[in-house]
Coordinates of N, CA and C in Angstrom, one line a residue:
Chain A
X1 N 21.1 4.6 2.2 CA 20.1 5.0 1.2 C 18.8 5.3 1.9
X2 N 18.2 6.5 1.9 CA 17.3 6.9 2.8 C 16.1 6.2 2.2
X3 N 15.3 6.1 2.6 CA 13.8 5.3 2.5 C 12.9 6.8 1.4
X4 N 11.9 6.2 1.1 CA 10.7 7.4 0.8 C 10.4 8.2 1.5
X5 N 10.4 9.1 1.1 CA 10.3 10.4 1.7 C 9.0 11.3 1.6
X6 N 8.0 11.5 2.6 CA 7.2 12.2 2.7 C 7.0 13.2 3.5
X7 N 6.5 14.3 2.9 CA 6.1 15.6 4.1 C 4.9 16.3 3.2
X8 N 4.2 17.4 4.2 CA 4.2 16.8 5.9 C 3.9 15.8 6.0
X9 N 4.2 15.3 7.2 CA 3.1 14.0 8.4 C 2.0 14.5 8.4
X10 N 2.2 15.9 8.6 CA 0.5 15.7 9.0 C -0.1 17.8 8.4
X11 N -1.0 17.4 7.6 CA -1.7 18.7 7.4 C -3.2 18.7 7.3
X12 N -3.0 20.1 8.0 CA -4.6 20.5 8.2 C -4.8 21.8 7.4
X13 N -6.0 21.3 6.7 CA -6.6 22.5 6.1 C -7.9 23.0 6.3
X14 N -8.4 24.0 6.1 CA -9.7 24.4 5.8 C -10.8 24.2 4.9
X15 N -11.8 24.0 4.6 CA -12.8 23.4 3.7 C -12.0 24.7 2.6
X16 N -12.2 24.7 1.3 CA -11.6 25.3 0.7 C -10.9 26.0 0.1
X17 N -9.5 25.4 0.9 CA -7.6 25.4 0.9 C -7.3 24.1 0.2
X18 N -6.1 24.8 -0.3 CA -5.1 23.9 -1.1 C -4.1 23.1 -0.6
X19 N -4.2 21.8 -1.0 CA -3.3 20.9 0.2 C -2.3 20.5 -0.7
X20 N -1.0 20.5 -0.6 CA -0.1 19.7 -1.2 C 0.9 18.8 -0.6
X21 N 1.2 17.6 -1.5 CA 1.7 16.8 -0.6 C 2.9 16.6 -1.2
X22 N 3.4 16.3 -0.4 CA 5.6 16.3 -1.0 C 6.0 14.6 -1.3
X23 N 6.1 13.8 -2.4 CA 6.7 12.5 -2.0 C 8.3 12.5 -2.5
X24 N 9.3 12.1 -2.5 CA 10.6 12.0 -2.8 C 10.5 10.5 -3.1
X25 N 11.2 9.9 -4.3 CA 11.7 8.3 -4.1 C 12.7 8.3 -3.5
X26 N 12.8 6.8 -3.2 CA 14.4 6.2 -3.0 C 15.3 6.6 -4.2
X27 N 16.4 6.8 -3.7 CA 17.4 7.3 -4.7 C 17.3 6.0 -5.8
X28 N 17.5 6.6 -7.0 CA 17.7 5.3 -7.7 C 16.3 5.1 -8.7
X29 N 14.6 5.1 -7.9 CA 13.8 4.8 -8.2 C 13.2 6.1 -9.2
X30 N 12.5 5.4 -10.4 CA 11.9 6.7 -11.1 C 10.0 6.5 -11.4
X31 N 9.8 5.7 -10.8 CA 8.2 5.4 -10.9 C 7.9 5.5 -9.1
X32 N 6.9 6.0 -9.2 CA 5.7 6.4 -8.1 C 4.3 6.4 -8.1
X33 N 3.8 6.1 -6.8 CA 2.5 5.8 -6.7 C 2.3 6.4 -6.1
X34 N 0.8 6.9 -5.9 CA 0.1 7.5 -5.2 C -1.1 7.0 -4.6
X35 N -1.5 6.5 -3.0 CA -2.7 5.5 -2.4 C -3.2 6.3 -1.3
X36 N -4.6 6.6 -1.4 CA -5.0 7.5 -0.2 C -5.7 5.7 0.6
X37 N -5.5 6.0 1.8 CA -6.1 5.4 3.0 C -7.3 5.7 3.8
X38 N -8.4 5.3 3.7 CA -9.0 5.7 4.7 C -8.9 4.6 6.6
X39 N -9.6 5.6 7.0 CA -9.5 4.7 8.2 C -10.4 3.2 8.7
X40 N -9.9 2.4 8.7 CA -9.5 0.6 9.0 C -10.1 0.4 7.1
X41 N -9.4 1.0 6.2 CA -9.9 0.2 5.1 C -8.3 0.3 4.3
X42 N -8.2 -0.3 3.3 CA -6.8 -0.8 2.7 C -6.5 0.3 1.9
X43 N -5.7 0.4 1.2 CA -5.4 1.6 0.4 C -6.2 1.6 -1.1
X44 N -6.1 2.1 -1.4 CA -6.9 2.7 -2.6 C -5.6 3.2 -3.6
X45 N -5.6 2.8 -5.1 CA -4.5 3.6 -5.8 C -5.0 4.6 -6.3
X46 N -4.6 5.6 -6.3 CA -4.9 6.6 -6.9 C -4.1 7.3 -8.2
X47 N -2.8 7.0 -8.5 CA -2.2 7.3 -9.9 C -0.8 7.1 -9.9
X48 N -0.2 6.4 -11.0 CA 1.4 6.0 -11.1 C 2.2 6.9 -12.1
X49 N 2.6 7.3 -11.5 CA 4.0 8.6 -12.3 C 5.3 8.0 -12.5
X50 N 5.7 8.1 -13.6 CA 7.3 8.0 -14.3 C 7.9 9.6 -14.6
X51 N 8.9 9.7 -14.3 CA 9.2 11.1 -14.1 C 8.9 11.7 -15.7
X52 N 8.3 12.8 -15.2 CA 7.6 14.3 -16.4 C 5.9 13.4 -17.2
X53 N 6.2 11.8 -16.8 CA 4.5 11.5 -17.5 C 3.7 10.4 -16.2
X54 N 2.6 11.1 -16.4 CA 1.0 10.4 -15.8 C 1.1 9.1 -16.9
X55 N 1.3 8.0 -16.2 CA 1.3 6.4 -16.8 C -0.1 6.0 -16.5
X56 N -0.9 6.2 -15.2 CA -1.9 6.0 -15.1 C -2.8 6.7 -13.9
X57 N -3.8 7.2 -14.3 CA -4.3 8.0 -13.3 C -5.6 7.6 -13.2
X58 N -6.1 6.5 -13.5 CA -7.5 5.9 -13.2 C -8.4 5.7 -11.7
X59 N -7.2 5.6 -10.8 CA -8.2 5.7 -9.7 C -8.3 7.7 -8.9
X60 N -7.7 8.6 -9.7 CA -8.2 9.6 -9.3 C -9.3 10.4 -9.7
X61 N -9.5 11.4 -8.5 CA -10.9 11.9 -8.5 C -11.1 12.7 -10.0
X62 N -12.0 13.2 -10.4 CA -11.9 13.7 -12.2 C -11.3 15.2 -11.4
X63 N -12.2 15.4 -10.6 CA -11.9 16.9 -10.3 C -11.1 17.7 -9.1
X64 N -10.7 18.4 -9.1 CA -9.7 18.8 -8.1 C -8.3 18.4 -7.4
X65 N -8.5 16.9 -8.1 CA -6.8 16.2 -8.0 C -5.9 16.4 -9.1
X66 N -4.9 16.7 -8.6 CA -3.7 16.5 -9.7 C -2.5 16.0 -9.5
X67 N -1.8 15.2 -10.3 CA -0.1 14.7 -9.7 C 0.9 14.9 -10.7
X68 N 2.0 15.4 -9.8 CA 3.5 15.4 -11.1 C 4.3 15.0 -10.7
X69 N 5.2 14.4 -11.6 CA 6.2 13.8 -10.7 C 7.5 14.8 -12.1
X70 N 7.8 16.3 -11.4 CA 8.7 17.0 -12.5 C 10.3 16.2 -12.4
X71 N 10.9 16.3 -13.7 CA 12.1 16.1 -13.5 C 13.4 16.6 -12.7
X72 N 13.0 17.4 -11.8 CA 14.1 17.5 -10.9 C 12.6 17.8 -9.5
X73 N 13.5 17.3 -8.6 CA 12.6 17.4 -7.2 C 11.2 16.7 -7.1
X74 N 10.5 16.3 -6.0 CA 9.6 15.8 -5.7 C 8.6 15.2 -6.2
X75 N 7.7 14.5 -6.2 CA 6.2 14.0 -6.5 C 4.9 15.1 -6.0
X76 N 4.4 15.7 -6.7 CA 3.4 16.5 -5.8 C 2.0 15.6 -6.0
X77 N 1.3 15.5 -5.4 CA -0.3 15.4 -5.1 C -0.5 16.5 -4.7
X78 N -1.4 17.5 -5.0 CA -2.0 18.6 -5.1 C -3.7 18.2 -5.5
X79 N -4.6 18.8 -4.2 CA -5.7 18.9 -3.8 C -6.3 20.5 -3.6
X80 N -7.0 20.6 -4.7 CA -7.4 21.7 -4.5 C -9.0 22.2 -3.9
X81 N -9.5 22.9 -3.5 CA -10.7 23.3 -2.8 C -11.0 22.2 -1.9
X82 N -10.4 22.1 -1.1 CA -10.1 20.4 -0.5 C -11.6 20.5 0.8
X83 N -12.4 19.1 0.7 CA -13.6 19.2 1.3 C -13.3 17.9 2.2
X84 N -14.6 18.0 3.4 CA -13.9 17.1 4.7 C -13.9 15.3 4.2
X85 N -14.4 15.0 3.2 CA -14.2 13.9 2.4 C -13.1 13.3 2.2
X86 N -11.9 15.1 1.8 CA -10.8 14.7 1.7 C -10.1 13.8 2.8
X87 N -10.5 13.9 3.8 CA -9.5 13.5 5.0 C -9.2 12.7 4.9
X88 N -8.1 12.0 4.9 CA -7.3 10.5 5.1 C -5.7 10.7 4.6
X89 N -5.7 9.2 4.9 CA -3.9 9.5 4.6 C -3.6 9.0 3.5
X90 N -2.3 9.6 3.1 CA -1.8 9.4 1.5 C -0.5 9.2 1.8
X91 N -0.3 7.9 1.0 CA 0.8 7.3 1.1 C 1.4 7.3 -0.2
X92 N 2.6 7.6 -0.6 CA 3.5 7.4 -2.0 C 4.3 6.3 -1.8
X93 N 4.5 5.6 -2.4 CA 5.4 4.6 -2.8 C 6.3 4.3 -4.5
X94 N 7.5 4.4 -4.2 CA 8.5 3.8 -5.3 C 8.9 2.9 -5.3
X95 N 9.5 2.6 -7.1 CA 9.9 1.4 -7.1 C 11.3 1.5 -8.2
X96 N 11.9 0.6 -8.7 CA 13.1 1.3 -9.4 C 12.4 1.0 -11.3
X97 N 11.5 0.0 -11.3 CA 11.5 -0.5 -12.1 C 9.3 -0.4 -12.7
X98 N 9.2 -1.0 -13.4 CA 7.6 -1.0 -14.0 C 7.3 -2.7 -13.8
X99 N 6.0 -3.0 -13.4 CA 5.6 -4.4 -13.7 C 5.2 -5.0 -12.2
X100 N 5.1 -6.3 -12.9 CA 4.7 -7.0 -11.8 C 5.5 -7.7 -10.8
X101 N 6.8 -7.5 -11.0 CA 7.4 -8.5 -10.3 C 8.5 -7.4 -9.3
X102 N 8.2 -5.6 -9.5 CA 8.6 -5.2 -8.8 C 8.2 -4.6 -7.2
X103 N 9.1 -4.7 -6.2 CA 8.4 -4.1 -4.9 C 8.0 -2.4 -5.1
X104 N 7.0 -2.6 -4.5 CA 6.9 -0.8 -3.7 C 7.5 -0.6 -2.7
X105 N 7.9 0.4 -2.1 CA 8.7 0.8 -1.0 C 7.4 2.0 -0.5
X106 N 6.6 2.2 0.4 CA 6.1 3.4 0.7 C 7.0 4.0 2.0
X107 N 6.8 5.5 1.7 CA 6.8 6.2 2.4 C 5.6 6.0 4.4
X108 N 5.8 7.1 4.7 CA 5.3 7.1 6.1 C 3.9 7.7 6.2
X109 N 3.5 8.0 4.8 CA 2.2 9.2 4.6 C 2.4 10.6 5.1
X110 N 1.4 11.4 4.5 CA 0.8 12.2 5.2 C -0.9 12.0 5.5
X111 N -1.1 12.2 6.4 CA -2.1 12.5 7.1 C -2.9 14.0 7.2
X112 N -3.9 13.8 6.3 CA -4.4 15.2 5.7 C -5.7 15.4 6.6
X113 N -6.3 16.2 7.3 CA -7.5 16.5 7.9 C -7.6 17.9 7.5
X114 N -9.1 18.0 7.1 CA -10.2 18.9 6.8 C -10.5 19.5 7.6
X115 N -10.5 20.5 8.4 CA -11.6 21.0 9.1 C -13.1 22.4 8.6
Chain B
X1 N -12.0 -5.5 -12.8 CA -10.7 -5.5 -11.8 C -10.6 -6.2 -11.2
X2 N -9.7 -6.6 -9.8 CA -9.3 -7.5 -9.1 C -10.1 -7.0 -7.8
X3 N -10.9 -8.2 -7.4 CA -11.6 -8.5 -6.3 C -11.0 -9.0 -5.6
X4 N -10.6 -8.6 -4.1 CA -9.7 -9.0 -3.1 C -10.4 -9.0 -1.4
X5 N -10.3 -10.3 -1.2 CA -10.9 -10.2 0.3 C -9.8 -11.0 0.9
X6 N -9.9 -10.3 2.4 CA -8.9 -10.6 3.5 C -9.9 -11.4 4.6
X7 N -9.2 -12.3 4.8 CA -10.2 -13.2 6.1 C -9.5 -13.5 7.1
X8 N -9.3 -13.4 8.6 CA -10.1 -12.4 9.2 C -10.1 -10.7 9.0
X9 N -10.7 -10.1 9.2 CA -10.4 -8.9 9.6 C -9.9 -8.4 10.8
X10 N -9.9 -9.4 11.7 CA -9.3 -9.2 13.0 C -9.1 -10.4 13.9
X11 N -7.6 -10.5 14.2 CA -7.2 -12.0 14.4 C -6.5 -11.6 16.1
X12 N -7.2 -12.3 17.2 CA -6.5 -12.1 18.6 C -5.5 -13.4 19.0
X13 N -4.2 -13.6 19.0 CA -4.3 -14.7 19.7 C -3.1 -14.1 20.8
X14 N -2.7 -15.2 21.4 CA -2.1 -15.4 22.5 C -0.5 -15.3 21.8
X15 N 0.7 -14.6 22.8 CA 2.0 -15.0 22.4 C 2.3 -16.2 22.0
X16 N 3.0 -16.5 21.1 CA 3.2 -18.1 21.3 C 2.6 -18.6 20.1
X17 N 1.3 -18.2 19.9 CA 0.4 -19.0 19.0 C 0.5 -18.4 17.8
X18 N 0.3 -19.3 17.0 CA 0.2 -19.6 15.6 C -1.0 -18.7 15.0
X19 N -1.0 -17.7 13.9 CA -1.4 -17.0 13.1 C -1.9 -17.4 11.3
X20 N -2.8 -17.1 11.1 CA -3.0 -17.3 9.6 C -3.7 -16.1 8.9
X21 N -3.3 -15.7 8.0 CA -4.5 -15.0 7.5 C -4.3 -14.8 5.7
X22 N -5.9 -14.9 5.4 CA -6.3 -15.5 4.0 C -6.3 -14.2 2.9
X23 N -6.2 -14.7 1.9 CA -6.5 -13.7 0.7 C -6.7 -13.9 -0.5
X24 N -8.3 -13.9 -1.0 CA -8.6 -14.7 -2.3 C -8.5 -13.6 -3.1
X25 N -8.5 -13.6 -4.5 CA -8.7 -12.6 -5.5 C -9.2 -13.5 -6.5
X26 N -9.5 -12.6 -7.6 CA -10.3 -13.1 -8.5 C -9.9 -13.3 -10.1
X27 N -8.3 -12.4 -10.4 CA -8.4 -12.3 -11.3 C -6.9 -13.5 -11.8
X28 N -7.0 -14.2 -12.1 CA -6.6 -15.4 -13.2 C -5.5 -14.5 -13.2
X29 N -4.5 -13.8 -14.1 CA -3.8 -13.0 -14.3 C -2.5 -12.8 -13.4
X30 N -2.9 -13.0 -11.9 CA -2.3 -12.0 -11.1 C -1.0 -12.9 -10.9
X31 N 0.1 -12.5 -10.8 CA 1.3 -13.7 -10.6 C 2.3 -13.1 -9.5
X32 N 1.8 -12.2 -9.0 CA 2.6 -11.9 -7.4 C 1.7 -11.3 -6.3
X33 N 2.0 -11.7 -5.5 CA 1.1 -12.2 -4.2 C 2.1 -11.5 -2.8
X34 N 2.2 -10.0 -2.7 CA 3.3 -9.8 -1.5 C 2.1 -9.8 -0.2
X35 N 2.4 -9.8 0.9 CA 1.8 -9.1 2.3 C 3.0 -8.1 2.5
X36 N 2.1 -7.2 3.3 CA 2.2 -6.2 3.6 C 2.1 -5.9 5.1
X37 N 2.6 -5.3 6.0 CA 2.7 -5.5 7.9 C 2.8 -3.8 8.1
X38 N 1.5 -3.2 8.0 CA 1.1 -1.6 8.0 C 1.3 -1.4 10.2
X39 N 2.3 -0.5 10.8 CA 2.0 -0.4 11.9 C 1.9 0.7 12.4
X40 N 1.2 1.2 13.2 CA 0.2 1.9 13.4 C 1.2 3.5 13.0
X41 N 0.6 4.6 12.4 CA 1.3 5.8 12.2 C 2.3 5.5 10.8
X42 N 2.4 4.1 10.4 CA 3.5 3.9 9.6 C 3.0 3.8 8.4
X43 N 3.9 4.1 7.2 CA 3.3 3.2 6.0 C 3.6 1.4 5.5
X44 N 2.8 0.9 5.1 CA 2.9 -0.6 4.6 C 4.6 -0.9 4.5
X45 N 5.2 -2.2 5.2 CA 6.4 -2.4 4.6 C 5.9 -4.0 4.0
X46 N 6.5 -4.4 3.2 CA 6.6 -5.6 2.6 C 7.4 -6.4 3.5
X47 N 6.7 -7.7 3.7 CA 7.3 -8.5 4.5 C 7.8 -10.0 4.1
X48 N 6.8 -10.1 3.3 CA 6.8 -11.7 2.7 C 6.2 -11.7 1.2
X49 N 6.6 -12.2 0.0 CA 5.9 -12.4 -1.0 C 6.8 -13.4 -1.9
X50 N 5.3 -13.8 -3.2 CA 5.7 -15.2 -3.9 C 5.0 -14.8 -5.3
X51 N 5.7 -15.9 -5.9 CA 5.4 -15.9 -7.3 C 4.6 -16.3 -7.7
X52 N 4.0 -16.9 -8.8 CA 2.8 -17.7 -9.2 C 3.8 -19.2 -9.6
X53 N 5.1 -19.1 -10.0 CA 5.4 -20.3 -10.2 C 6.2 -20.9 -8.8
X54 N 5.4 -20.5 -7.8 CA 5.8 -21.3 -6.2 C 4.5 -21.5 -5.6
X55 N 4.5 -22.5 -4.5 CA 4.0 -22.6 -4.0 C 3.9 -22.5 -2.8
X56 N 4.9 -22.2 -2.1 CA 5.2 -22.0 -1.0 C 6.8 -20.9 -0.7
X57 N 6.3 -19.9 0.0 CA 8.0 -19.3 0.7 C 8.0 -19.2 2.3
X58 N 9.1 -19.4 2.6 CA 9.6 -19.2 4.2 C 10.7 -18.3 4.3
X59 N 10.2 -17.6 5.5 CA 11.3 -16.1 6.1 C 11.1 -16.9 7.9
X60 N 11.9 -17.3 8.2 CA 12.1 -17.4 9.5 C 10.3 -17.6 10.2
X61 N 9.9 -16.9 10.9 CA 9.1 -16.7 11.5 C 7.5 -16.9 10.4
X62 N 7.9 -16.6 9.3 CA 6.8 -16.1 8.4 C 6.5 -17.4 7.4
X63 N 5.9 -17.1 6.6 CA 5.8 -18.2 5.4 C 4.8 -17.4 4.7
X64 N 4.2 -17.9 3.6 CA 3.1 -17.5 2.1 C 3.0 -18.7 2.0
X65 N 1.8 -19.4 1.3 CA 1.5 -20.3 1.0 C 0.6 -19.6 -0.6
X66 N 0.6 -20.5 -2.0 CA -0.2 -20.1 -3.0 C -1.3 -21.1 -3.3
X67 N -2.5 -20.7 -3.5 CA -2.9 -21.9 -4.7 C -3.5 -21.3 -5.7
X68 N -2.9 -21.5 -6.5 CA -3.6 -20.5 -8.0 C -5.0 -21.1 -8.5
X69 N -5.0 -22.5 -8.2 CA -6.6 -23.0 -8.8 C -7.9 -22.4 -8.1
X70 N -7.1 -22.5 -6.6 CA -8.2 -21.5 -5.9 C -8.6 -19.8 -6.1
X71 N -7.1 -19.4 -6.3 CA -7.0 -18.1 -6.2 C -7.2 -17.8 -5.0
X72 N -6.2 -18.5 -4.1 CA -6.4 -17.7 -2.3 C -4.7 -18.1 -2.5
X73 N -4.3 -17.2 -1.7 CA -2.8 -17.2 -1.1 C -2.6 -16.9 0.5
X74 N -2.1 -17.3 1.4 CA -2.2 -17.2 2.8 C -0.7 -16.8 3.9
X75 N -0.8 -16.0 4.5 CA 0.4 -15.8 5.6 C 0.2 -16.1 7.0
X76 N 1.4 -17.0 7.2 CA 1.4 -17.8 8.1 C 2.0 -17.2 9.0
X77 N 2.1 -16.8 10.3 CA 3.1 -16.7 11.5 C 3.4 -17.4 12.3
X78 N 4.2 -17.8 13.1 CA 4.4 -19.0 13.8 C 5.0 -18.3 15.0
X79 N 4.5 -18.7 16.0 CA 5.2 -18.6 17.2 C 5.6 -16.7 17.3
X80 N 3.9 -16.1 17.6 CA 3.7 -14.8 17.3 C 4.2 -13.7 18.6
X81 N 5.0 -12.4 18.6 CA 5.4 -12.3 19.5 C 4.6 -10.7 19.8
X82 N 4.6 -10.0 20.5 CA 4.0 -8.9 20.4 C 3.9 -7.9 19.4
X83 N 5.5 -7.4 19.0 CA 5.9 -6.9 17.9 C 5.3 -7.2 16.7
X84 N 4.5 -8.5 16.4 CA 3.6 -8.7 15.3 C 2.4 -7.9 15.5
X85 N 1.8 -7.8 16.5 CA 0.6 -6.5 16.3 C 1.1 -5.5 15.2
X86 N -0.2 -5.4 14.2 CA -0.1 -4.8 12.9 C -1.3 -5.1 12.1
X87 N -1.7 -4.0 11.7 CA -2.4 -4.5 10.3 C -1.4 -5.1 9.2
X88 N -2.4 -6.0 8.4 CA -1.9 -7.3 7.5 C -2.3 -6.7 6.1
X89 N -1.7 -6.6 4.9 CA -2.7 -6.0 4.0 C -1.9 -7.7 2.6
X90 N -2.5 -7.7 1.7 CA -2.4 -8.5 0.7 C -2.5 -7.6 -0.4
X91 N -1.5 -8.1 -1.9 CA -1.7 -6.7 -2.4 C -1.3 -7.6 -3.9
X92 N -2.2 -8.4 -4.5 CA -2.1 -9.2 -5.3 C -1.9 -8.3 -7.0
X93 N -0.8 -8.2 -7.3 CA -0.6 -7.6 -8.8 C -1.2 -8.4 -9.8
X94 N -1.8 -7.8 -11.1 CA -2.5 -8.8 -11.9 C -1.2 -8.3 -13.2
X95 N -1.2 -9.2 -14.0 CA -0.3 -8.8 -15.4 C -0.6 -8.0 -16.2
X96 N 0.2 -7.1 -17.2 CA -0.5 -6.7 -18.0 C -0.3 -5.4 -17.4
X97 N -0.4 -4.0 -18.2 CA -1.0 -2.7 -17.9 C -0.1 -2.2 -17.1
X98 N -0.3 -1.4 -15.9 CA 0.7 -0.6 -15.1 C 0.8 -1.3 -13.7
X99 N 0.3 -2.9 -13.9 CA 0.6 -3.4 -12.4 C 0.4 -3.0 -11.5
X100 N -0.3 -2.3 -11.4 CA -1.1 -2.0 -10.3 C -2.1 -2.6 -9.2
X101 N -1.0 -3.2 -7.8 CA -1.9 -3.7 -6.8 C -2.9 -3.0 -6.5
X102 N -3.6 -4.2 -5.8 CA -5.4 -4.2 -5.2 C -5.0 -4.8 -4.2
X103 N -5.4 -4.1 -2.6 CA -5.1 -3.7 -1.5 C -6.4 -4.5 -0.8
X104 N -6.0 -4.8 -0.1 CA -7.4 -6.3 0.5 C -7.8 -5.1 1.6
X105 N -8.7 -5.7 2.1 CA -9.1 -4.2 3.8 C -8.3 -4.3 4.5
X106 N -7.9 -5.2 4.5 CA -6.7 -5.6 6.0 C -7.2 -6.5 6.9
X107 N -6.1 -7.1 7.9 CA -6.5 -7.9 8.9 C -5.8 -7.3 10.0
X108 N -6.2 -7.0 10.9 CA -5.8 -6.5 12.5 C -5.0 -7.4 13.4
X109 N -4.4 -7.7 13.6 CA -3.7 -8.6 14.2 C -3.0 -8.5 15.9
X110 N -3.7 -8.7 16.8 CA -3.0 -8.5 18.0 C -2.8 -9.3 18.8
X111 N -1.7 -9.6 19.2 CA -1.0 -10.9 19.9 C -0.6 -10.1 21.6
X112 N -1.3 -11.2 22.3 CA -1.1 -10.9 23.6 C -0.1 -10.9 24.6
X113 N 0.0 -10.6 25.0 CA 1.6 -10.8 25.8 C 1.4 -12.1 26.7

């Protein structure tokens, strides 16, 4: 059973390029998170998807972020006009289930830099 | 929301020796308590976690200790070997809503050979 699945590892874009990010669950799982990292600080949540619906998207930015998690294929996080702010890593994580008493599983990130 | 601090932020000891590191939160509510062992290039795996109706769990090497009156929960290591270097993260779920953990800063953790 393969683990979470992220790509890229690693993208670089330009001050005003479109960055997108690939998450896949564990087979099985239909809820996803989305946590950007900065560097030496803890993760940050940024929005939880159940496949075709935004369940919660409170810790994302009002503008230029967006997430889908469509019914067939991948999780996108999509950053648009992306500024050197953006830079850090984003990690997705699944789980099979909703609540408290279920684990996350994250993926390996990507690692997004601005230049 | 959930107020979450990690104490230390950066823990050195020697192979061999014994490890702790703290995590208070704030919110009454919260009834699972995992750590998390982030190494370096990787993302967070879950290593150890507890309920609110325990007080204590043990994994070999590891343990969680709870006290809900306090609201601090603590990970223990015992007998630390290099392979423990890692950031530590604490990721305390509160009830209610979309469960959504609060991620403490982390603790650094590097054990000496």
């Amino acid at each position: 059973n393969a683990g979470v699945m992220q790509n890229p590892r690693h993208l670089v874009r330009r001050r005003g390029q479109e960055a997108r990010l690939r998450c896949s669950p564990m087979k099985g799982h239909s809820h996803v998170y989305w946590y950007r990292q900065l560097p030496e600080e803890g993760l940050k949540f940024m929005v939880y998807l159940q496949k075709e619906n935004i369940i919660d998207e409170s810790g994302m930015p009002k503008e230029r972020f967006s997430a889908e998690f469509p019914k067939e294929g991948p999780s996108i996080l999509r950053i648009q006009q992306v500024v050197r702010g953006d830079s850090a890593a984003y990690f997705c994580a699944s789980s099979p289930l909703a609540g408290a008493k279920n684990i996350q599983y994250f993926g390996a990130g990507t690692r997004l830099s601005v230049l | 929301g959930e107020n979450v601090e990690q104490h230390p932020s950066t823990l050195s000891v020697q192979e061999g020796d014994s490890a702790v590191i703290k995590c208070t939160y704030s919110d009454s509510a919260s009834n699972y308590f995992p750590w998390y062992k982030q190494e370096l290039g990787k993302g967070p795996q879950l290593i150890i976690d507890i309920r609110s109706n325990v007080g204590e769990k043990k994994d070999q090497r590891i343990a969680v200790t709870l006290n809900k009156t306090a609201k601090h929960f603590s990970l223990h290591i015992t007998e630390t070997q290099p392979e423990d270097s890692a950031v530590y993260f604490c990721a305390p779920h509160a009830s209610g809503g979309s469960y959504i953990p609060t991620f403490g800063r982390g603790t650094s953790l590097i054990v000496h050979p």
